[in-house]
mmCIF file of C-alpha atoms in Angstrom:
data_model
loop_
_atom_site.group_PDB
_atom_site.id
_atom_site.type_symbol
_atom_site.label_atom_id
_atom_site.label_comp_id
_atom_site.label_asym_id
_atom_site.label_seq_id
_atom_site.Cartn_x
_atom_site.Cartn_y
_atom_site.Cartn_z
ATOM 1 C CA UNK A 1 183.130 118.445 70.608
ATOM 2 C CA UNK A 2 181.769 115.506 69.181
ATOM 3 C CA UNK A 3 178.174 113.833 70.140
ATOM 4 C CA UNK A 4 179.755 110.955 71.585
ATOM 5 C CA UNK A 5 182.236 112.745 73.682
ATOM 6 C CA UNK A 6 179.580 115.074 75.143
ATOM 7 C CA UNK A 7 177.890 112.173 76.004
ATOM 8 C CA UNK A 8 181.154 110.249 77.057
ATOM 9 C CA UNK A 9 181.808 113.176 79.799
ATOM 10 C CA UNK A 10 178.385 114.106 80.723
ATOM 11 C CA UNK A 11 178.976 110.668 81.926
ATOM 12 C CA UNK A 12 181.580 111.096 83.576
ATOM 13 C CA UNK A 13 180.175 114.401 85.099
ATOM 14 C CA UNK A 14 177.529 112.641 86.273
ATOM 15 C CA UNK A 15 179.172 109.705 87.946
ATOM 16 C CA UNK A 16 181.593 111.795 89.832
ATOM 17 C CA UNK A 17 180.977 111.224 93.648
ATOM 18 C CA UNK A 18 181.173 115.093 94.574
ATOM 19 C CA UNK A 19 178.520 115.084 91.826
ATOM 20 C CA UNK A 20 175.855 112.693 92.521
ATOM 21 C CA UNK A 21 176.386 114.021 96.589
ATOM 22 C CA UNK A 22 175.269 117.273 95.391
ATOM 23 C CA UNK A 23 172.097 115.761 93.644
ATOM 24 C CA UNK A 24 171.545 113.177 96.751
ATOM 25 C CA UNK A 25 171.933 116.823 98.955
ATOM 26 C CA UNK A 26 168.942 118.680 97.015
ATOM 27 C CA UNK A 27 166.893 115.735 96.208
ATOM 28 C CA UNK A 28 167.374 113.123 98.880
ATOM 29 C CA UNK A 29 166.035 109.596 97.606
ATOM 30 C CA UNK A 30 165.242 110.895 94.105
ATOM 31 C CA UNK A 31 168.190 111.814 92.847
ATOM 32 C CA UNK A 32 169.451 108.541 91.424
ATOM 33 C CA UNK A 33 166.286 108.451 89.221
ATOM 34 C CA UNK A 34 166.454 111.855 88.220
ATOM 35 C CA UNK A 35 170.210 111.589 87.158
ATOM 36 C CA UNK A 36 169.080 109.259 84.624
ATOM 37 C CA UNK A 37 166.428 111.477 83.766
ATOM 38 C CA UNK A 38 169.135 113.871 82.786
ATOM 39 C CA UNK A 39 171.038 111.565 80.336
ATOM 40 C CA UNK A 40 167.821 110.251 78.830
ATOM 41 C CA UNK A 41 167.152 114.185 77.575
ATOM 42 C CA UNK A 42 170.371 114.450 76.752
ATOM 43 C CA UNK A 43 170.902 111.317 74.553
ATOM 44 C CA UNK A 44 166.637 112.028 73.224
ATOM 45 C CA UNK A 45 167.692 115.096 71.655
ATOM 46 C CA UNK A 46 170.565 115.749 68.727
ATOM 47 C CA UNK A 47 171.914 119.176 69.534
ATOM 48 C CA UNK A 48 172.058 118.597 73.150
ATOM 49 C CA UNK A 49 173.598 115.889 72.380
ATOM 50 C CA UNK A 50 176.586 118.792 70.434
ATOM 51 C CA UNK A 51 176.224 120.750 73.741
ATOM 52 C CA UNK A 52 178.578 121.732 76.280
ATOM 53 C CA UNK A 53 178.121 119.287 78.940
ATOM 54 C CA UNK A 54 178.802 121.534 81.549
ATOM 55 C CA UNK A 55 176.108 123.892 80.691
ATOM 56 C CA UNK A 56 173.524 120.770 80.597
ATOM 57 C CA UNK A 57 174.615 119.872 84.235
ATOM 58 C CA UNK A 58 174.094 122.858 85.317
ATOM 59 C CA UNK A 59 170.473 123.703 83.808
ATOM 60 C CA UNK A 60 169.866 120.348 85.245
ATOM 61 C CA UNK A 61 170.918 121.315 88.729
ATOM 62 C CA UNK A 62 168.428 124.621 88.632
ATOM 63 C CA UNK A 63 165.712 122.369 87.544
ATOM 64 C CA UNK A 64 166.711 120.054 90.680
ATOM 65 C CA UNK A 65 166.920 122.624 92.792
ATOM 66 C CA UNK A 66 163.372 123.871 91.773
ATOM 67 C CA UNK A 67 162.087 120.119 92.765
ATOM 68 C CA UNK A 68 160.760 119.936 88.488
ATOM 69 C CA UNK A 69 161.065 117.304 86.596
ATOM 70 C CA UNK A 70 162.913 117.720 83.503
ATOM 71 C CA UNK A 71 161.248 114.862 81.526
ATOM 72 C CA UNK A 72 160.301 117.065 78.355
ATOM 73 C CA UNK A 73 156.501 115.533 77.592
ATOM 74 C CA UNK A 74 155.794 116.322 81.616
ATOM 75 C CA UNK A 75 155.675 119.644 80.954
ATOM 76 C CA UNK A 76 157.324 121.413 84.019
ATOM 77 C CA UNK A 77 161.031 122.147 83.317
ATOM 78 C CA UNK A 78 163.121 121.660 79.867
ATOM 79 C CA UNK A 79 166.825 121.512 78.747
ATOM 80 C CA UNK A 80 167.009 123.150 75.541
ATOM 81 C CA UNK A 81 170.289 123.725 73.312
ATOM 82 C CA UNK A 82 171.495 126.809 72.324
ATOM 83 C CA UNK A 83 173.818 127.778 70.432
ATOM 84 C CA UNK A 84 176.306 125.053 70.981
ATOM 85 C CA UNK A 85 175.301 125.018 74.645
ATOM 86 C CA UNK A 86 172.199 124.245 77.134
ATOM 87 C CA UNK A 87 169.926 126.443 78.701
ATOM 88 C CA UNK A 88 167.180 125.686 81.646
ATOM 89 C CA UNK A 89 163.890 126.720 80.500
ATOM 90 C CA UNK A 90 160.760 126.761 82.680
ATOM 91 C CA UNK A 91 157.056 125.263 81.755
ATOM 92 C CA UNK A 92 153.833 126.696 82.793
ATOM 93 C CA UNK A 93 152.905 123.496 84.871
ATOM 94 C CA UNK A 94 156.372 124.385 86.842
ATOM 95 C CA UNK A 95 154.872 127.780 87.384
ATOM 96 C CA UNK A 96 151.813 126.257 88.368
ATOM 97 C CA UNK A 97 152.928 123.686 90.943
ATOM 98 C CA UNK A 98 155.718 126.480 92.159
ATOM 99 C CA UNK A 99 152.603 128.911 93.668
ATOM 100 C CA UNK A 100 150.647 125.675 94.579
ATOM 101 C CA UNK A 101 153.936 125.100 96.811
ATOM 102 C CA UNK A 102 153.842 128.521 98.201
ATOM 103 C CA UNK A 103 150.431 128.172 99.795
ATOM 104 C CA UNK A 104 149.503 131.569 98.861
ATOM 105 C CA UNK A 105 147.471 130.938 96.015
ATOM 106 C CA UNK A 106 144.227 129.216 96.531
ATOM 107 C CA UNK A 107 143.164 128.672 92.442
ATOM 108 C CA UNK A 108 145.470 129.042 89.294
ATOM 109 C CA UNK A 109 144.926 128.255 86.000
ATOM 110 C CA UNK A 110 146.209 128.993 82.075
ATOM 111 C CA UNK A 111 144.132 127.795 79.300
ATOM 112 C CA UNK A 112 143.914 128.411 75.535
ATOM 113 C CA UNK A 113 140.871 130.843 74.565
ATOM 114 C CA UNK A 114 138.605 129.841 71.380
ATOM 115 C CA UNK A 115 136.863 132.143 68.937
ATOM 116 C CA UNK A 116 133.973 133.521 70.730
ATOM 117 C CA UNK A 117 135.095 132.463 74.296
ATOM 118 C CA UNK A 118 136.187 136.047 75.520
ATOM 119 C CA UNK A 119 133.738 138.910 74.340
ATOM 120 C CA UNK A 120 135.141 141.656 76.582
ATOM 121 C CA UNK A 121 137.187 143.187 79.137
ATOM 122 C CA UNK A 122 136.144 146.197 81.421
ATOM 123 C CA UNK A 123 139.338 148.242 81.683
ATOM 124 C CA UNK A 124 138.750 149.706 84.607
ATOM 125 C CA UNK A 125 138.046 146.676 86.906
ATOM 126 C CA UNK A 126 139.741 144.241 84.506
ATOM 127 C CA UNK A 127 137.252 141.714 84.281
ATOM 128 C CA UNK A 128 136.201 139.788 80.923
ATOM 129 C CA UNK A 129 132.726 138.683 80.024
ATOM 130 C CA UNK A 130 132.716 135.055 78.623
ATOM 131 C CA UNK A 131 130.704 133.434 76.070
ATOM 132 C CA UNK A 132 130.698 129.814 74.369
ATOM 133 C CA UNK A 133 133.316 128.922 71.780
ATOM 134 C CA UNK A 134 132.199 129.500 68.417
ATOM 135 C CA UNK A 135 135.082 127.540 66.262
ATOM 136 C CA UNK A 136 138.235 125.332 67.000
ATOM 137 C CA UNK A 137 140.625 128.304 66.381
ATOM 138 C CA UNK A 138 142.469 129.192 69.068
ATOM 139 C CA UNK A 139 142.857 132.963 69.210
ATOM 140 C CA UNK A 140 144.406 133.353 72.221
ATOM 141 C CA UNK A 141 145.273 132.271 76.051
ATOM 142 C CA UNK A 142 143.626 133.383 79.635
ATOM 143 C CA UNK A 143 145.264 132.818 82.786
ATOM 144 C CA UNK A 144 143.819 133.389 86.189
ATOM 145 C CA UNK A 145 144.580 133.630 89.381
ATOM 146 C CA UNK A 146 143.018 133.794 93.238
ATOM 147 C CA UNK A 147 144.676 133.982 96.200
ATOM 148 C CA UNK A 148 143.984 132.761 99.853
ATOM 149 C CA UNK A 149 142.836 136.215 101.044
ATOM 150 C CA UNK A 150 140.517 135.944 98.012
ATOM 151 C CA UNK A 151 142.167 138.275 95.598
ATOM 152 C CA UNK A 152 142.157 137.595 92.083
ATOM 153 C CA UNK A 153 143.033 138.170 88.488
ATOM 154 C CA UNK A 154 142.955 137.777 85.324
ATOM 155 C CA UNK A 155 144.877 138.300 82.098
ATOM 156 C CA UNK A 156 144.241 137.565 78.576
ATOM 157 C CA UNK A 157 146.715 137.991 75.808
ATOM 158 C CA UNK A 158 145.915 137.307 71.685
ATOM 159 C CA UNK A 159 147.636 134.453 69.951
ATOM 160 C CA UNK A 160 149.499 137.521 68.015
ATOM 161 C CA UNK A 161 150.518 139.139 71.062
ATOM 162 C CA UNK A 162 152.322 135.556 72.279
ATOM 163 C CA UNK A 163 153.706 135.142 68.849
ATOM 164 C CA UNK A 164 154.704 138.664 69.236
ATOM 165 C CA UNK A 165 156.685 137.863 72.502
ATOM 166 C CA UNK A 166 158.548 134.925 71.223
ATOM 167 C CA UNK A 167 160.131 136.568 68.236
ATOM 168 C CA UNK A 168 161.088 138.978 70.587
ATOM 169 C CA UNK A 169 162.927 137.336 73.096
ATOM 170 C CA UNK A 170 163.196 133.758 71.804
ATOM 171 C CA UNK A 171 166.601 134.271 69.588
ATOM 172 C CA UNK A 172 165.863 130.303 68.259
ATOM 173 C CA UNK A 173 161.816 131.312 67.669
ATOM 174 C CA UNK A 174 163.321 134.159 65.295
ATOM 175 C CA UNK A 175 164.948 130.822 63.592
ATOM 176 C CA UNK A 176 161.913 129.281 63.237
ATOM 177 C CA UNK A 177 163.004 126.950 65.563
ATOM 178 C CA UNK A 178 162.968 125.744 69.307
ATOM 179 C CA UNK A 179 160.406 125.194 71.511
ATOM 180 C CA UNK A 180 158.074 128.148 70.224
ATOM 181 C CA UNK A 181 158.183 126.293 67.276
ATOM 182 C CA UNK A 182 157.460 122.945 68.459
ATOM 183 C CA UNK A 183 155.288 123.758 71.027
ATOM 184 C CA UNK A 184 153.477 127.124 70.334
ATOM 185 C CA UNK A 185 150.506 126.718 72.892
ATOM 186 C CA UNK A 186 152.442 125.534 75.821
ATOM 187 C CA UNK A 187 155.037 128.710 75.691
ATOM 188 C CA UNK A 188 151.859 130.687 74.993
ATOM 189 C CA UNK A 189 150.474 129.644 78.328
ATOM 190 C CA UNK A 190 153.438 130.409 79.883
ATOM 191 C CA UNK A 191 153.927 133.248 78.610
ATOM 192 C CA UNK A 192 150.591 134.534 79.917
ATOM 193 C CA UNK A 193 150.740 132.641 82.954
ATOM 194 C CA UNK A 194 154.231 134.719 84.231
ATOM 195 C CA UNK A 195 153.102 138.253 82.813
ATOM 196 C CA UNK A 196 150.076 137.794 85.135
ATOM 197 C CA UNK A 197 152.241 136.553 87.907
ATOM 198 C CA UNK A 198 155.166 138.894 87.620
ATOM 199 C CA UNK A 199 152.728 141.674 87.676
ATOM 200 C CA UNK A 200 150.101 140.751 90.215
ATOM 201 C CA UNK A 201 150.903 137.610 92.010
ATOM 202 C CA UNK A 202 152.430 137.214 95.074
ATOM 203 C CA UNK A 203 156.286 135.536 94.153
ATOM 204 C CA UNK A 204 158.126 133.335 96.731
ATOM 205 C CA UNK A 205 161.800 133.325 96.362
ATOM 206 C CA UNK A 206 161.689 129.876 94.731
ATOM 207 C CA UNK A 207 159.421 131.385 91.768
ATOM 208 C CA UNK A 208 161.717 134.830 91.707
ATOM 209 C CA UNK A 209 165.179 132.331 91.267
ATOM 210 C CA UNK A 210 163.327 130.312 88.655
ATOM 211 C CA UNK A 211 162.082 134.003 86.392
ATOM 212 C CA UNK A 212 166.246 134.604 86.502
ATOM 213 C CA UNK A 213 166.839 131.389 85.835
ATOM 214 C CA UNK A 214 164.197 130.934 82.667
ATOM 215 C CA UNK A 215 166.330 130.415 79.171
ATOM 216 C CA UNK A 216 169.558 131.048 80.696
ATOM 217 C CA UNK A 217 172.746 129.906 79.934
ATOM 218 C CA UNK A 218 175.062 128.991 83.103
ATOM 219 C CA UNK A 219 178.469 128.267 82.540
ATOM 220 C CA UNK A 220 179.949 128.426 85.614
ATOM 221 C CA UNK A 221 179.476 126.260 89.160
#
């Protein structure tokens, strides 16, 4: 399929009244604006723009469902190609304002670490002593954690271990492409951010659709 008749029936898709109902029916008042937003990443980006356009509706729809922008430089949900078709792909900040939404998390936060920043970790109670930066190199990323009851956690995991992850289940990282490759420290805080989460955070169903959801492929309605 050609670029310009992906675009020509994303289009189409997209203008269909059963369509744009569906949008209005999740979104209310901001799906008109968020339509557009959906053929502005489209048209922004080459290989989308060779995608099935079916699979970019529908990774647009999960992000819509999830109330997340897909506006790529916000940071909370993407639309990535893949291999000839689109995936939905979730952004740390999505994570973020997901468990702000659930109201059972009373501080979160995923930041890069610099050389000298984290000294140690006590195994047994899992807490890290912190110290002051020593250098600009980012050696890894720290994400944290407290609930409303006053539980909390932490998790820190090296820049190799991150790199480590993408290879492994990132087929276009492998490549040396995608958005590992563009944009190494915000997958990185992701990355940490939903190990600590999926592990010892409390997930509403909203968070546990958008962990199935994350970098796949849907073909079908």
């Amino acid at each position: 399929m050609s670029n310009q008749t992906t675009a020509v029936t994303l289009k189409s898709m997209l203008g269909n009244d059963n369509v744009k109902a569906r949008f209005q029916e999740i979104l209310g008042k901001k799906a008109p604006g968020f339509i557009s937003s959906i053929l502005s990443v489209a048209n922004s980006n080459t290989l989308l723009q060779k995608a099935d356009p079916k699979t970019v509706m529908n990774a647009a729809v999960i992000a819509a469902t999830l109330d997340l922008p897909i506006n790529p430089s916000l940071g909370f949900a993407y639309i990535v190609p893949f291999g000839g078709q689109a995936q939905f792909q979730l952004g740390y900040k999505g994570l973020i304002q997901m468990c702000m939404r659930s109201g059972q998390y009373a501080k979160i936060e995923v930041n890069e670490v610099y050389e000298g920043e984290v000294k140690i970790k006590n195994r047994f109670t899992g807490e890290y002593e912190f110290g002051e930066a020593t250098s600009d190199k980012i050696v890894g990323f720290l994400s944290f954690f407290e609930l409303t009851n006053g539980f909390k956690k932490y998790l820190y995991m090296s820049k190799e271990d991150c790199e480590a992850h993408g290879k492994k289940y990132s087929q276009t990282y492998k490549r040396g492409g995608g958005l590992w490759a563009s944009d190494f420290v915000s997958m990185s805080k992701k990355t940490c951010l939903k190990q600590l989460l999926s592990k010892f955070g409390i997930m509403s169903i909203e968070m546990q659709r958008a962990q199935i959801f994350d970098q796949a492929v849907v073909k079908n309605d």
